[in-house]
mmCIF file with all atom_site columns, C-alpha atoms in Angstrom:
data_model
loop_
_atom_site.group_PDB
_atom_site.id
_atom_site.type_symbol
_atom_site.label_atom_id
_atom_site.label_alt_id
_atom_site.label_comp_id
_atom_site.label_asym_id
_atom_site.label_entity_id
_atom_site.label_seq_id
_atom_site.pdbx_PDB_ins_code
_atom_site.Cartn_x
_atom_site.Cartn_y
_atom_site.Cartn_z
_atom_site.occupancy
_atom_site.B_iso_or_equiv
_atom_site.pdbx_formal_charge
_atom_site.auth_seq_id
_atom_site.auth_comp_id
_atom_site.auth_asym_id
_atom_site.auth_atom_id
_atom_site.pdbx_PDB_model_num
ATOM 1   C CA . UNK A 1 1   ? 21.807 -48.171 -17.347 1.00 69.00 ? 690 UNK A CA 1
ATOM 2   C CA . UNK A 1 2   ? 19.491 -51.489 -18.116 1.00 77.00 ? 691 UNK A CA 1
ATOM 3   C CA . UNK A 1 3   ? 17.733 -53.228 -15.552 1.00 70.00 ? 692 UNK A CA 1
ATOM 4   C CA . UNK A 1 4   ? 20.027 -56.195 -16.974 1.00 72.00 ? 693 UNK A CA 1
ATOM 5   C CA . UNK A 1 5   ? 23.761 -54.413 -16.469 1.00 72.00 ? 694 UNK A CA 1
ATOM 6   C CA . UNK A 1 6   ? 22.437 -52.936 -13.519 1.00 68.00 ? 695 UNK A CA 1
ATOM 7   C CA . UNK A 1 7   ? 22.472 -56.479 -11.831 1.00 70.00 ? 696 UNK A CA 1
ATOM 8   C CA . UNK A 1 8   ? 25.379 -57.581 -13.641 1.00 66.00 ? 697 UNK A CA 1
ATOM 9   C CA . UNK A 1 9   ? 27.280 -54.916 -12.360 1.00 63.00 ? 698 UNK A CA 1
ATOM 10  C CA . UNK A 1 10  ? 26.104 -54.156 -8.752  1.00 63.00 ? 699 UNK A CA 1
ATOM 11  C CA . UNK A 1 11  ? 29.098 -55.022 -6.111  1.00 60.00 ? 700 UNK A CA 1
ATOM 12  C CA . UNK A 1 12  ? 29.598 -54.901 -2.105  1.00 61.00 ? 701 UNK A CA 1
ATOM 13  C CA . UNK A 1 13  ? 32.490 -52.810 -2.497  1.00 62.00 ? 702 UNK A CA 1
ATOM 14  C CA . UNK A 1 14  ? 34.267 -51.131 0.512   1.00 56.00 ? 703 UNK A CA 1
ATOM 15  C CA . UNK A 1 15  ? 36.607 -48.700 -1.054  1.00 64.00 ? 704 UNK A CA 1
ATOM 16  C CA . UNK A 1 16  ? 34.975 -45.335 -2.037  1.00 68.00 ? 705 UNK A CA 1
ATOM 17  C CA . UNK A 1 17  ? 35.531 -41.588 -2.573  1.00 76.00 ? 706 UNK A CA 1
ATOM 18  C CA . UNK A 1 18  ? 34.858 -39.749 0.486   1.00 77.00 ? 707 UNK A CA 1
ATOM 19  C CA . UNK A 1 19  ? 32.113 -37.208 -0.752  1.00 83.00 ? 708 UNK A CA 1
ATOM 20  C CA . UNK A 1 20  ? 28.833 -36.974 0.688   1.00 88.00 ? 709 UNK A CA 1
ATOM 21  C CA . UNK A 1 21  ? 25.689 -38.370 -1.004  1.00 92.00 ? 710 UNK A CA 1
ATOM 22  C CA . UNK A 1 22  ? 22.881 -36.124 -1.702  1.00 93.00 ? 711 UNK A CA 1
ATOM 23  C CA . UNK A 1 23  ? 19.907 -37.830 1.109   1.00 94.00 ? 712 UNK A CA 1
ATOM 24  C CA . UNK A 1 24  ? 17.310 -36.651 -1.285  1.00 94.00 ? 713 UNK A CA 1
ATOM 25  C CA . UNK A 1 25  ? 18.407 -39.491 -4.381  1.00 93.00 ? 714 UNK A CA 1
ATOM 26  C CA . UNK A 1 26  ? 19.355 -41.947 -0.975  1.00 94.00 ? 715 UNK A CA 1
ATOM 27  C CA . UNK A 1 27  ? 15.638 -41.056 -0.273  1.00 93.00 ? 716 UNK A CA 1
ATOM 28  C CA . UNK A 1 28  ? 14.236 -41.724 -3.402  1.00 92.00 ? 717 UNK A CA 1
ATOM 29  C CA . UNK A 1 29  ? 16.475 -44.828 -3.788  1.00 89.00 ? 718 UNK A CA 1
ATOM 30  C CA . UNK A 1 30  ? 14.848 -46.124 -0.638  1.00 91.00 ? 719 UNK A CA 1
ATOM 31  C CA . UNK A 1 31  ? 10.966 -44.897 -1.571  1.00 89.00 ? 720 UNK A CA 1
ATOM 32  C CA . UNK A 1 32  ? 11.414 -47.670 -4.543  1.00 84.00 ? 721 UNK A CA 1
ATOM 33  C CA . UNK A 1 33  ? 10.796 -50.378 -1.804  1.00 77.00 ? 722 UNK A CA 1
ATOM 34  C CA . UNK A 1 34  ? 7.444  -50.288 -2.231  1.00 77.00 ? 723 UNK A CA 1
ATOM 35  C CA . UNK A 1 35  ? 7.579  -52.240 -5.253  1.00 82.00 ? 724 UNK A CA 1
ATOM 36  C CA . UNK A 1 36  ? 9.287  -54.778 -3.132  1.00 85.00 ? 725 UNK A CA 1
ATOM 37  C CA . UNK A 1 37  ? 6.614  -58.181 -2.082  1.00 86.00 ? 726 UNK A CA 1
ATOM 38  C CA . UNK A 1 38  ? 6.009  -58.436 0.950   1.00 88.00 ? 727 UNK A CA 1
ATOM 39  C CA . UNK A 1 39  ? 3.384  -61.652 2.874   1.00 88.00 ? 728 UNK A CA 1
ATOM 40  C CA . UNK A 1 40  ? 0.164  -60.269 3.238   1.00 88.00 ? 729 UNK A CA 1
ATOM 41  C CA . UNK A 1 41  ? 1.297  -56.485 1.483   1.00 87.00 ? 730 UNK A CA 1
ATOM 42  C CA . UNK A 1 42  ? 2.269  -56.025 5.521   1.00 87.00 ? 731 UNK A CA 1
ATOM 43  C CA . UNK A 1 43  ? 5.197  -54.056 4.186   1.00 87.00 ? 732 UNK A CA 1
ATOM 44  C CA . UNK A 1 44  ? 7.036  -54.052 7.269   1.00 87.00 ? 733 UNK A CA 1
ATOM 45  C CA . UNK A 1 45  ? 9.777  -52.300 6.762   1.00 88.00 ? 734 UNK A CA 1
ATOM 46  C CA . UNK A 1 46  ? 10.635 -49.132 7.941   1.00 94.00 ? 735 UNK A CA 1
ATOM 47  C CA . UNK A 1 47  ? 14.116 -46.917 7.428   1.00 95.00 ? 736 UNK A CA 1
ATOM 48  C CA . UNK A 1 48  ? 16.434 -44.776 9.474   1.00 96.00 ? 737 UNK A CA 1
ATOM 49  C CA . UNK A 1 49  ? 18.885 -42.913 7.811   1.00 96.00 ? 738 UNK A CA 1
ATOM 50  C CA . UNK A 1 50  ? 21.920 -41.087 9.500   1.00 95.00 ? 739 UNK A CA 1
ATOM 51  C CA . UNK A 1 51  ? 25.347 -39.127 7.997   1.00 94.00 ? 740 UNK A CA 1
ATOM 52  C CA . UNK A 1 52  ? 26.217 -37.749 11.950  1.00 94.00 ? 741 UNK A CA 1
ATOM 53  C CA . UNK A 1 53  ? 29.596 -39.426 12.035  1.00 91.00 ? 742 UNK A CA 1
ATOM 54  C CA . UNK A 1 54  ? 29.460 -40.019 15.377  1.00 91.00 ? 743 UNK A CA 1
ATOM 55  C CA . UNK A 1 55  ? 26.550 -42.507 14.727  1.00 92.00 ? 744 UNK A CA 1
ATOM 56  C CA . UNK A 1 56  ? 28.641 -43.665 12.300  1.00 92.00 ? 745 UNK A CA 1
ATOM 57  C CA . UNK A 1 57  ? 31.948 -44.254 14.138  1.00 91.00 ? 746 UNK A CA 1
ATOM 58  C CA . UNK A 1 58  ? 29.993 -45.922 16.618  1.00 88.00 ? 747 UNK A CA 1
ATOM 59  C CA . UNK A 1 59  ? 29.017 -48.005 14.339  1.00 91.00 ? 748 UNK A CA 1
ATOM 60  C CA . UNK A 1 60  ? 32.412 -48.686 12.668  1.00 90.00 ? 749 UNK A CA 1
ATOM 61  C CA . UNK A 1 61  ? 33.832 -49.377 16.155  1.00 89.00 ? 750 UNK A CA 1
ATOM 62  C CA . UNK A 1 62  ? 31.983 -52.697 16.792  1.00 83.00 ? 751 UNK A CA 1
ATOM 63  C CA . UNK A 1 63  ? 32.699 -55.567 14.709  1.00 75.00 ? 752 UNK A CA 1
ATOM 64  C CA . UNK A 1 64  ? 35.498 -55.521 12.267  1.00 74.00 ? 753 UNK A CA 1
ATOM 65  C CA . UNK A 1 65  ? 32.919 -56.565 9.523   1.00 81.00 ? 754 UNK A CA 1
ATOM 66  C CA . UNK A 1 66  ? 31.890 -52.665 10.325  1.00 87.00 ? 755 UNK A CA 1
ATOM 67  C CA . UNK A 1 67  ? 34.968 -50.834 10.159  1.00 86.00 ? 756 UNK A CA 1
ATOM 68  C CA . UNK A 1 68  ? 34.376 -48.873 6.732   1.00 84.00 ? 757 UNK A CA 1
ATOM 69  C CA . UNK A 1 69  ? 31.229 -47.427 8.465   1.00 88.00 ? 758 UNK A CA 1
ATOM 70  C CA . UNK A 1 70  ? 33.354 -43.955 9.466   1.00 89.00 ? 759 UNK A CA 1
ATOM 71  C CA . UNK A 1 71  ? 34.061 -43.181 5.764   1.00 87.00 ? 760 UNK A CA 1
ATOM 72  C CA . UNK A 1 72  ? 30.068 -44.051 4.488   1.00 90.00 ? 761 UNK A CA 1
ATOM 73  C CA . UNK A 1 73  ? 28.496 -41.007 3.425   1.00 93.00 ? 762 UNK A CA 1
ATOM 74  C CA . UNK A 1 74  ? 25.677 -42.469 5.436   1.00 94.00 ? 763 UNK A CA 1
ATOM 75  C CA . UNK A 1 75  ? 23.556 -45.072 6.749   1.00 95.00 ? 764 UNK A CA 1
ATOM 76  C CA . UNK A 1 76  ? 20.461 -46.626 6.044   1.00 96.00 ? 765 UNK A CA 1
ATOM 77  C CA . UNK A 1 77  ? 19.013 -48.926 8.955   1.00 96.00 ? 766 UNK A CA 1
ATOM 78  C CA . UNK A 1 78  ? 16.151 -51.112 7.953   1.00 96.00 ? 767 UNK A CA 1
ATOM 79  C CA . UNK A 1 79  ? 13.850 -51.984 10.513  1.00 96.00 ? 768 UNK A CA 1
ATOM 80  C CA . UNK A 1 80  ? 10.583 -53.209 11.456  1.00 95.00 ? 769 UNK A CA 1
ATOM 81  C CA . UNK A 1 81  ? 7.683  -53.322 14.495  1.00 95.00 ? 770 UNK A CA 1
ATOM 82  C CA . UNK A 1 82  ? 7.440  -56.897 15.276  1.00 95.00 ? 771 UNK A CA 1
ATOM 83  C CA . UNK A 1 83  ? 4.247  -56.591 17.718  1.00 93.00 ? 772 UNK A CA 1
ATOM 84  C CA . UNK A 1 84  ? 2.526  -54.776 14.254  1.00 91.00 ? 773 UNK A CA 1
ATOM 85  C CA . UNK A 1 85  ? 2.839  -57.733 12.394  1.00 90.00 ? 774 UNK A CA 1
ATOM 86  C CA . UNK A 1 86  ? 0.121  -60.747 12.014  1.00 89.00 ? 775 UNK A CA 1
ATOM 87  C CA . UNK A 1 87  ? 2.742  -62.964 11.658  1.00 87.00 ? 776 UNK A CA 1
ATOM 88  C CA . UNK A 1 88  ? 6.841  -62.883 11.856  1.00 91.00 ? 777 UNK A CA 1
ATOM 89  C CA . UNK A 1 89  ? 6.866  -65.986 9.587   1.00 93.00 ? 778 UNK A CA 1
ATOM 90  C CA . UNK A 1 90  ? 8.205  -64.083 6.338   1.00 93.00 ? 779 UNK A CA 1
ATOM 91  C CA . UNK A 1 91  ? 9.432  -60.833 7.867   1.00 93.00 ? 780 UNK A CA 1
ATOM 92  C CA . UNK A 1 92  ? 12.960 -62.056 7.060   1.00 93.00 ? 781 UNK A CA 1
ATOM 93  C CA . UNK A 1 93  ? 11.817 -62.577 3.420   1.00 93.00 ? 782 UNK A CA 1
ATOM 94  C CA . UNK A 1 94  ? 10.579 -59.535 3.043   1.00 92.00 ? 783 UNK A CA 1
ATOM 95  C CA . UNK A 1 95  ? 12.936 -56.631 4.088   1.00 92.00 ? 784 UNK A CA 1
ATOM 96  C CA . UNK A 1 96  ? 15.623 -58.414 2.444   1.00 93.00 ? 785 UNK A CA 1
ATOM 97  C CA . UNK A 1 97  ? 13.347 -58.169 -1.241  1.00 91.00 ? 786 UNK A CA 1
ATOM 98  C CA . UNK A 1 98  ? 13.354 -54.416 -0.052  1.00 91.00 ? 787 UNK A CA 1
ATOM 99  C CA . UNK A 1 99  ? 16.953 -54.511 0.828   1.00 92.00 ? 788 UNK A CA 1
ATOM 100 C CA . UNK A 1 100 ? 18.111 -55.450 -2.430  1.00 90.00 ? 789 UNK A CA 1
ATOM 101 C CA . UNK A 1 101 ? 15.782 -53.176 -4.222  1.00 89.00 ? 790 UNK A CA 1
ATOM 102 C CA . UNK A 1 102 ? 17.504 -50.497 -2.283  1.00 90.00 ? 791 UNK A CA 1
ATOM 103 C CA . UNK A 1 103 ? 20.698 -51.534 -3.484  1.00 90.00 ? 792 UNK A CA 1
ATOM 104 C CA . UNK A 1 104 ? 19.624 -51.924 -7.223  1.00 88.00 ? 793 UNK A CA 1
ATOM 105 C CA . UNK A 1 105 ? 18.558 -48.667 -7.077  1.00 89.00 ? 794 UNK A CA 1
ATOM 106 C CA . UNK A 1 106 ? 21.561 -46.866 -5.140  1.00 89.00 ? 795 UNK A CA 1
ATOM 107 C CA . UNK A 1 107 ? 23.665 -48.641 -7.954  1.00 84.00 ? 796 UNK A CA 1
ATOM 108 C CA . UNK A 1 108 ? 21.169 -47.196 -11.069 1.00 86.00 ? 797 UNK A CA 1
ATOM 109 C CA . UNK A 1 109 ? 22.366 -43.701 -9.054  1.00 87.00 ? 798 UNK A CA 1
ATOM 110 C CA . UNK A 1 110 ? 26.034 -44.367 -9.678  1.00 85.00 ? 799 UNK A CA 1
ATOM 111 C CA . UNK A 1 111 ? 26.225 -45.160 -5.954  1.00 87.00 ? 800 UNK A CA 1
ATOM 112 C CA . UNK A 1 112 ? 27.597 -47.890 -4.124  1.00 83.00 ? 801 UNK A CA 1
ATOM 113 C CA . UNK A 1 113 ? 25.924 -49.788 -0.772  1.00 86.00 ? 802 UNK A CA 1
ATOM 114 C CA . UNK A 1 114 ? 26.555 -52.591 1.279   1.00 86.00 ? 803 UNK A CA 1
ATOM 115 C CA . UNK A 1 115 ? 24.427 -55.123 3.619   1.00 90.00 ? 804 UNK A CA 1
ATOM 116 C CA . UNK A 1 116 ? 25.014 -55.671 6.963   1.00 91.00 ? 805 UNK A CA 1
ATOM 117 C CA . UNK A 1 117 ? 23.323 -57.806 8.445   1.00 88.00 ? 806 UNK A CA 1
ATOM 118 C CA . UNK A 1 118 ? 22.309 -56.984 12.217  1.00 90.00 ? 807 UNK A CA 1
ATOM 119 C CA . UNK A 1 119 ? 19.453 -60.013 13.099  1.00 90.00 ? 808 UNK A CA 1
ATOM 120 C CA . UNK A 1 120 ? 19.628 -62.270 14.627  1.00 89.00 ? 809 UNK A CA 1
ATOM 121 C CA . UNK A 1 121 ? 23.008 -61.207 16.261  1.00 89.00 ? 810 UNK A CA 1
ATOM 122 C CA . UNK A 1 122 ? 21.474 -59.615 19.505  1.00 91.00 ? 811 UNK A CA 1
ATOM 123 C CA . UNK A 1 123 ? 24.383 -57.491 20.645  1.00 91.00 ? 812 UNK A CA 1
ATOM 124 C CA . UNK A 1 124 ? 24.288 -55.656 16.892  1.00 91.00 ? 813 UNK A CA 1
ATOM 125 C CA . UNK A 1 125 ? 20.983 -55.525 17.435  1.00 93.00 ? 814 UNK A CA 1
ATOM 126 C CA . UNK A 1 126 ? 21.618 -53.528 20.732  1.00 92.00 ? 815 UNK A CA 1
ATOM 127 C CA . UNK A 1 127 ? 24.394 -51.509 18.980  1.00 91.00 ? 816 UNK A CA 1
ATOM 128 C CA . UNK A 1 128 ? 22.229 -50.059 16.060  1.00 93.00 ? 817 UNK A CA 1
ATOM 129 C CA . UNK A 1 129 ? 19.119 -49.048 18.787  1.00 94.00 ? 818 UNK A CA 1
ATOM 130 C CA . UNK A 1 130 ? 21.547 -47.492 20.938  1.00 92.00 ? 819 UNK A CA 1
ATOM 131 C CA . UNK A 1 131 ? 23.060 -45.651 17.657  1.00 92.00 ? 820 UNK A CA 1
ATOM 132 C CA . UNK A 1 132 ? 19.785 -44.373 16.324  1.00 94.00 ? 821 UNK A CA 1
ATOM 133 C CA . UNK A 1 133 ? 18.289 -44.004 19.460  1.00 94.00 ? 822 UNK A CA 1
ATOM 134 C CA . UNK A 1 134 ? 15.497 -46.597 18.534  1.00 95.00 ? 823 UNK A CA 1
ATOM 135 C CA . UNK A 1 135 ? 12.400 -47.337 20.622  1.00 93.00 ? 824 UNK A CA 1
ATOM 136 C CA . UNK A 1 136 ? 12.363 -50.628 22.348  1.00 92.00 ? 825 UNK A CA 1
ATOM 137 C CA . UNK A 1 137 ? 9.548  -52.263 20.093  1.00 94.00 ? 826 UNK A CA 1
ATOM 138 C CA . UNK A 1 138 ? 11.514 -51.334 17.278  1.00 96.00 ? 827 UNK A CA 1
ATOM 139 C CA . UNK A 1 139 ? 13.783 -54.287 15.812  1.00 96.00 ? 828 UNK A CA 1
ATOM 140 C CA . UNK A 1 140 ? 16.203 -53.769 13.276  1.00 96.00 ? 829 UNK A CA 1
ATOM 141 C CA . UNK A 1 141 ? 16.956 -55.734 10.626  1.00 96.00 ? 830 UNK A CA 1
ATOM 142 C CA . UNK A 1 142 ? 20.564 -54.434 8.531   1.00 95.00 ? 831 UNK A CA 1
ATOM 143 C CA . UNK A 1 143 ? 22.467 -51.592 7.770   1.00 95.00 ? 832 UNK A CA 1
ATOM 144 C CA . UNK A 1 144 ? 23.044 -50.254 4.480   1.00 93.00 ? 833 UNK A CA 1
ATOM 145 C CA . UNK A 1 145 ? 26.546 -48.281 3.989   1.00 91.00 ? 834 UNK A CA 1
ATOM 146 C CA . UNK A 1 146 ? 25.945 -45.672 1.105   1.00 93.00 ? 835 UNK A CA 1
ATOM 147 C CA . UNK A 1 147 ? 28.646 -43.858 -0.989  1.00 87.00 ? 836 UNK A CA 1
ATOM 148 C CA . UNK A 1 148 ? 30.180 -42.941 -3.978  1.00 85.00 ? 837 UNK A CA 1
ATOM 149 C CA . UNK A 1 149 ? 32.175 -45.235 -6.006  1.00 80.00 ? 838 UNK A CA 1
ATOM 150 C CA . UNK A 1 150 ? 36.252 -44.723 -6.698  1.00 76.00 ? 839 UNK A CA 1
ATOM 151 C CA . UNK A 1 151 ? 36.258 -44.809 -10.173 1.00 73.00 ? 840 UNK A CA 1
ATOM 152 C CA . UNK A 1 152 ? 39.729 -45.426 -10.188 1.00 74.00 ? 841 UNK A CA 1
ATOM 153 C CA . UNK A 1 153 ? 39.275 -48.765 -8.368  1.00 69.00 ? 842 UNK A CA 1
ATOM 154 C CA . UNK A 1 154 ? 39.117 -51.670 -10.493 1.00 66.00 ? 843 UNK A CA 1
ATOM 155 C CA . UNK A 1 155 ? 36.892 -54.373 -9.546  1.00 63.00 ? 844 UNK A CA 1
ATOM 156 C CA . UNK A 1 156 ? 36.169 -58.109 -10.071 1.00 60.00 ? 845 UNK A CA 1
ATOM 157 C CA . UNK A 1 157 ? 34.422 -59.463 -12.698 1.00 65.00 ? 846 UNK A CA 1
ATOM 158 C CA . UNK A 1 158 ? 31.419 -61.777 -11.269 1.00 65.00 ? 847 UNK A CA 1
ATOM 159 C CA . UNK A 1 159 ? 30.555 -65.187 -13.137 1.00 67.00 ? 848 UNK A CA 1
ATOM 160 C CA . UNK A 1 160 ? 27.896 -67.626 -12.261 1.00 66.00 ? 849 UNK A CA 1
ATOM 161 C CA . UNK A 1 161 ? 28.317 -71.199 -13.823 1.00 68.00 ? 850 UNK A CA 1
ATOM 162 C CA . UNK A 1 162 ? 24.924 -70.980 -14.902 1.00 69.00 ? 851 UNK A CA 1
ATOM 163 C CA . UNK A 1 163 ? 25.038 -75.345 -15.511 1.00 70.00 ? 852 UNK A CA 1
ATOM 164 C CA . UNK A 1 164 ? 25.522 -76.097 -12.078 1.00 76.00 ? 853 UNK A CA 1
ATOM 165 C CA . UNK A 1 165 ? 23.318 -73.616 -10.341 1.00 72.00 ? 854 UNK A CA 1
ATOM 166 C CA . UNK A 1 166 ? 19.933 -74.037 -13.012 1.00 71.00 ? 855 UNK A CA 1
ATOM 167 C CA . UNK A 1 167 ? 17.979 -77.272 -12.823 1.00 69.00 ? 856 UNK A CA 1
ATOM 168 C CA . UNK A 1 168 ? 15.524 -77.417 -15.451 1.00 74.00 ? 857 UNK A CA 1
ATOM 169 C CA . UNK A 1 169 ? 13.084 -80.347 -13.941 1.00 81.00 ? 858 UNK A CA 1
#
């Protein structure tokens, strides 16, 4: 697939076959964030992947934003150390640039992933440590739902009114 259709076609879609992803393309998918910019080249980011369905139940069981969590083949928590970092100014900036390279690539893979977002809520926050057993200097950022698109599904087309959202100055 082009770089081109691989944006065009890239969705946050819930509904999925229930086969298990192969962690070594999830792995690779996620190695491409290097190439995402980061302030400074700090590249804070760091990842925690899980498939143990209890994890991932947990997970599922706290906000109904969460729910499909269960059925994900896994998840992908993206974190960072904020007492490593010179400055949390562009932090946010960053792991989301790595965030959607992660889901570019998943996509290029023929697999589907969605963003949650865990900061600033607290209380998610507190969820996902407790669910990946994280160390307390450890903050993290989203979650990232992987699995294998339903190719039976049918899903929405996605237009941009390209007038009203470029201004050429």
């Amino acid at each position: 697939m082009d770089f081109t259709q691989v944006v065009i076609s890239r969705r946050s879609v819930r509904k999925y076959l229930p086969e298990c992803v192969d962690l070594e393309i999830v792995k690779q998918c996620i190695l491409l964030w290097m190439y995402a910019p980061s302030a400074h080249n700090e590249q804070p980011w760091e990842f925690y992947v899980t498939e143990e369905k209890e994890k991932l139940e947990q997970l599922g069981g706290w906000l109904k934003y969460w729910k499909m969590l269960p059925l994900a083949s896994c998840v992908i928590c993206v974190a960072y150390r904020p007492n490593d970092l010179r400055s949390l100014d562009y932090v946010q900036q960053d792991l989301s640039a790595s965030i959607q390279t992660i889901l570019l690539a998943l996509h290029d893979k023929w697999l589907w992933g969605v963003r949650l977002w865990t900061y600033p809520n607290e209380e998610n926050c507190e969820v996902v440590k407790n669910a990946f057993n994280l160390w307390s200097e450890i903050q993290p950022f989203a979650l990232i739902s992987v699995w294998k698109p339903d190719p039976t599904e049918q899903y929405f087309e996605k237009t941009c009114e390209i007038e009203e959202k470029i201004h050429i100055m």
